[in-house]
Short mmCIF file of C-alpha atoms in Angstrom, two decimals:
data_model
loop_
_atom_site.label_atom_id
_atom_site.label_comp_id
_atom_site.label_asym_id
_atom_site.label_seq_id
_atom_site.Cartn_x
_atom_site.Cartn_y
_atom_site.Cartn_z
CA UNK A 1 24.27 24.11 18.12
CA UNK A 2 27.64 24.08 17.08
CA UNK A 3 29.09 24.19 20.76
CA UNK A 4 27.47 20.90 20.94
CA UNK A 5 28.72 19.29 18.23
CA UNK A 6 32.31 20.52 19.17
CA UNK A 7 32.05 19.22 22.69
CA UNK A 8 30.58 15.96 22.81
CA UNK A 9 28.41 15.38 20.15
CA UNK A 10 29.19 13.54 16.92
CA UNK A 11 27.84 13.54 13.71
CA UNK A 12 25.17 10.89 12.72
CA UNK A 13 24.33 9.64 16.04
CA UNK A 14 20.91 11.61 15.93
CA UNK A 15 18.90 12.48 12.27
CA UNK A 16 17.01 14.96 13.07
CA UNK A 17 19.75 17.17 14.97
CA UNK A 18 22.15 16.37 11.91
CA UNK A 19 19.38 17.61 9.94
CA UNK A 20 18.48 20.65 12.10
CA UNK A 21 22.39 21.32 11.91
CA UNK A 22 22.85 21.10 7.97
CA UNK A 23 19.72 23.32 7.51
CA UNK A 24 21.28 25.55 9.87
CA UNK A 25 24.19 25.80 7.90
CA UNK A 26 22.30 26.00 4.93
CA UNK A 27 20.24 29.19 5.93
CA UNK A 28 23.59 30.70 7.48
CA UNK A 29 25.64 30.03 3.30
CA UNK A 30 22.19 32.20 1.92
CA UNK A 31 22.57 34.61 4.37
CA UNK A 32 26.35 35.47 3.71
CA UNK A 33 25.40 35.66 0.38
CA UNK A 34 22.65 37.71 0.35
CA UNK A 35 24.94 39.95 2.83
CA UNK A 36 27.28 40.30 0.45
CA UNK A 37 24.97 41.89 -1.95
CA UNK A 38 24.47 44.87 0.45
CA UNK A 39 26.41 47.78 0.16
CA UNK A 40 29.10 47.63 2.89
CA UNK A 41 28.41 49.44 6.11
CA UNK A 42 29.17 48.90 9.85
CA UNK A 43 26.03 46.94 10.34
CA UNK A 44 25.87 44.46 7.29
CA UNK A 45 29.66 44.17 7.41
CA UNK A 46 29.04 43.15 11.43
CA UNK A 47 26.20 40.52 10.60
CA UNK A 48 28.61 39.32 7.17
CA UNK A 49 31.47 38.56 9.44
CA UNK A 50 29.80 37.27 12.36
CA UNK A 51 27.44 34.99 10.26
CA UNK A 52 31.25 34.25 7.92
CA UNK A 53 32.87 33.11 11.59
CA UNK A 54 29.90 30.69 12.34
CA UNK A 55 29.79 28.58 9.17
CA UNK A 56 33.92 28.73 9.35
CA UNK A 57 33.57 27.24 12.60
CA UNK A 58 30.54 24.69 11.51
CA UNK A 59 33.16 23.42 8.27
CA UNK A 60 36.16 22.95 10.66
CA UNK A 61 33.96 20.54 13.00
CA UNK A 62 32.28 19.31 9.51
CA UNK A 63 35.81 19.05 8.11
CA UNK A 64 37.42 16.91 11.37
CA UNK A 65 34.32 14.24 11.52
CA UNK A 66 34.82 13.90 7.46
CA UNK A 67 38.49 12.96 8.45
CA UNK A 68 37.63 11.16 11.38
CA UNK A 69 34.90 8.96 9.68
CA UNK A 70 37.45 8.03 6.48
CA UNK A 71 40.58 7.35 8.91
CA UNK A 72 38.69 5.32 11.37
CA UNK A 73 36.77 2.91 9.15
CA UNK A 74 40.31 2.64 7.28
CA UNK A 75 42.36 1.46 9.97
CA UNK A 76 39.58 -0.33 11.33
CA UNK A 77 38.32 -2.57 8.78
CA UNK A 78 41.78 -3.41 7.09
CA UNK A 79 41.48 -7.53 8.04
CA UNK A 80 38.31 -7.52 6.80
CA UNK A 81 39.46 -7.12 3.31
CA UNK A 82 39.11 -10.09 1.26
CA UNK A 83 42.44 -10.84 0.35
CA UNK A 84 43.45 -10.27 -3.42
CA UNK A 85 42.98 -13.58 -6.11
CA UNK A 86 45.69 -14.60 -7.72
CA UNK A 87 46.58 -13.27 -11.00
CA UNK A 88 45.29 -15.64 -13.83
CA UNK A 89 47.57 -16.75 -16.65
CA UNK A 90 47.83 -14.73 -19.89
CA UNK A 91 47.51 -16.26 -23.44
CA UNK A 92 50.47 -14.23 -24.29
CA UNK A 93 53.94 -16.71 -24.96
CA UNK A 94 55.88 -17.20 -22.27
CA UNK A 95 58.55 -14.76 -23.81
CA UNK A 96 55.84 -11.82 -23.66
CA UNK A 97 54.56 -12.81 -19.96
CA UNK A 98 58.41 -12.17 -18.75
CA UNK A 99 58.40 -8.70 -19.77
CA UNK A 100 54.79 -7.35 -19.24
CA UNK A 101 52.47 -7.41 -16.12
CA UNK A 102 49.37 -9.30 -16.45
CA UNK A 103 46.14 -7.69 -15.75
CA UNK A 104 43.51 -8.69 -13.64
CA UNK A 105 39.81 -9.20 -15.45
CA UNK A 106 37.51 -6.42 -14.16
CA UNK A 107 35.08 -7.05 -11.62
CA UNK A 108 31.08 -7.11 -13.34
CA UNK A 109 29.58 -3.88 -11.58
CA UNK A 110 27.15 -6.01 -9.66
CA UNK A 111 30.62 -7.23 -7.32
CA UNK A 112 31.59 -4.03 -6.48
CA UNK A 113 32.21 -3.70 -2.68
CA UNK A 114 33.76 -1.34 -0.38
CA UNK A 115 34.44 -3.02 2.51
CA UNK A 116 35.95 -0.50 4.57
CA UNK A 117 32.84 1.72 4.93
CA UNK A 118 29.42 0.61 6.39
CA UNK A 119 26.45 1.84 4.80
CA UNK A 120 25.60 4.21 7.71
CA UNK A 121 29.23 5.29 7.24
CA UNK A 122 28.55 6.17 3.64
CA UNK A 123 25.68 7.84 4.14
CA UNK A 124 27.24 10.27 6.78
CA UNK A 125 29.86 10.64 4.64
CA UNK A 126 27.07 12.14 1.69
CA UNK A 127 25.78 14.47 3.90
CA UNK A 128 28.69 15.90 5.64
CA UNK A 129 30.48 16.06 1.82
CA UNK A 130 26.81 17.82 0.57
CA UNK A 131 26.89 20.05 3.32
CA UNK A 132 30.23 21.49 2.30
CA UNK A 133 30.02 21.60 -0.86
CA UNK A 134 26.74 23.84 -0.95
CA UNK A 135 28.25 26.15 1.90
CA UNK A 136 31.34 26.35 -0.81
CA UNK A 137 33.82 24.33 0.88
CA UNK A 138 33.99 21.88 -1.82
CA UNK A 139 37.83 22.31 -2.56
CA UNK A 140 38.31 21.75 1.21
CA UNK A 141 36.36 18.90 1.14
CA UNK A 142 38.35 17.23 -1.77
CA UNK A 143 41.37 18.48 0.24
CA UNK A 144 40.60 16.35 3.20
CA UNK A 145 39.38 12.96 1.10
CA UNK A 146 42.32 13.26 -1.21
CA UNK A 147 44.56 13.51 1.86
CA UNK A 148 43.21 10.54 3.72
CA UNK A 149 42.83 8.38 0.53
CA UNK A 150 46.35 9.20 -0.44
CA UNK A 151 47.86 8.55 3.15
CA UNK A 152 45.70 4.96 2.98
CA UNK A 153 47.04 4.26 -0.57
CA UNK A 154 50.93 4.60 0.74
CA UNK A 155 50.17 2.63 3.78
CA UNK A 156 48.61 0.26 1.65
CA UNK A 157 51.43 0.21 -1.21
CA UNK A 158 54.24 0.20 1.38
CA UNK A 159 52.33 -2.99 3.34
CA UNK A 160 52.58 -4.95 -0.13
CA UNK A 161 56.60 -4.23 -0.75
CA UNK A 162 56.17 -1.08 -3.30
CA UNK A 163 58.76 1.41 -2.98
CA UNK A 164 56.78 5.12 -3.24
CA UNK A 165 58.42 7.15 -5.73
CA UNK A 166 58.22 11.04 -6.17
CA UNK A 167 58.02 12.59 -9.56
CA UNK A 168 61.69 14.51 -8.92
CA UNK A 169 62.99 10.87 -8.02
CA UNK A 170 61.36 10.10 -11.31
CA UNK A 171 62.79 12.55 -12.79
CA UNK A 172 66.29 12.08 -12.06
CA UNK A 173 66.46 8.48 -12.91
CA UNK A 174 68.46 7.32 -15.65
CA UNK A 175 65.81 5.61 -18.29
CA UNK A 176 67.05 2.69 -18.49
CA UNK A 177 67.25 1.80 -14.55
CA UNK A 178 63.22 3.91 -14.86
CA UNK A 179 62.18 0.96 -17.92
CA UNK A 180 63.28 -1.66 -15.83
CA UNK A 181 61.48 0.06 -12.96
CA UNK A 182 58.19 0.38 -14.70
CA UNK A 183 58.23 -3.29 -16.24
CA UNK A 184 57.07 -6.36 -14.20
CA UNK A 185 59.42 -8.98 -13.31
CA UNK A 186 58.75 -12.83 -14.41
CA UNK A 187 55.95 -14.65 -13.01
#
């Protein structure tokens, strides 16, 4: 099953063999464990490391569609955004709106979109993410969305004109250059 899924097959394009698949994966994360219950011997240490080698394999092609999934609908959907409103006017003076940015009013939870992901593209997302996490790959799940997200959130940052700054650049900045860094210019 997983030769087919590493050759041509992606996940999501058919339920019930994603399903089949996860279950699969499932079964093999209880077996390891229960394997490594056993006292060690050639057999048990045999079925432990050949059953260890399958679900490794199963979370690297779970791990590349994960990344594949958040890069693509990224890149793909980025002039579909809505493009941002403007900011609206504080009731501060006009002395205090020179120094401070001016924040945005939140969005009621009822607006909330994301659209860079479908649906269908969500949901795959869930149960790729699910799958890892119970087979104990959570931290390299969070490893691969934080990486993506990150990478996105430069791209994004650099499109718009902001410079991206290290913490050892921070750092090594003089404080007063790093205050006039950190405050907003005039409107």
């Amino acid at each position: 099953m997983i030769t087919k899924y590493d050759s041509n097959a992606k996940f999501g394009q058919k339920q019930e063999e994603d399903s089949s698949f996860i279950e699969s994966l499932n079964c093999i994360s209880k077996l390891i464990n229960v394997l490594g219950e056993f006292p060690s011997n050639s057999t048990t240490a045999s079925c432990f490391n050949r059953a260890s080698t399958i679900l490794h394999l199963a979370m690297s092609l779970l791990d590349s569609e994960f990344r594949l999934i958040l890069e693509t609908c990224n890149q793909g959907n980025n002039a579909d955004l809505k493009s941002p409103k403007p900011l609206k006017q504080s009731s501060f003076s006009s002395r205090q709106e020179s120094t401070y940015c001016v924040i945005p009013e939140s969005k009621s939870s009822e607006d909330v979109e994301f659209p860079a992901y479908t649906s269908e593209e969500i949901s795959k997302m869930n149960r790729i993410a699910t799958a890892m996490i119970s087979s104990g790959y959570e931290s390299r799940c969070c490893m691969v969305y934080n990486m993506v997200r990150r990478n996105a959130f430069s791209s994004e940052l650099d499109k718009l004109g902001f410079e991206n700054i290290s913490i050892d650049d921070v750092q090594r900045m003089q404080w007063q250059s790093l205050e006039g860094e950190l405050l907003c210019g005039s409107l």
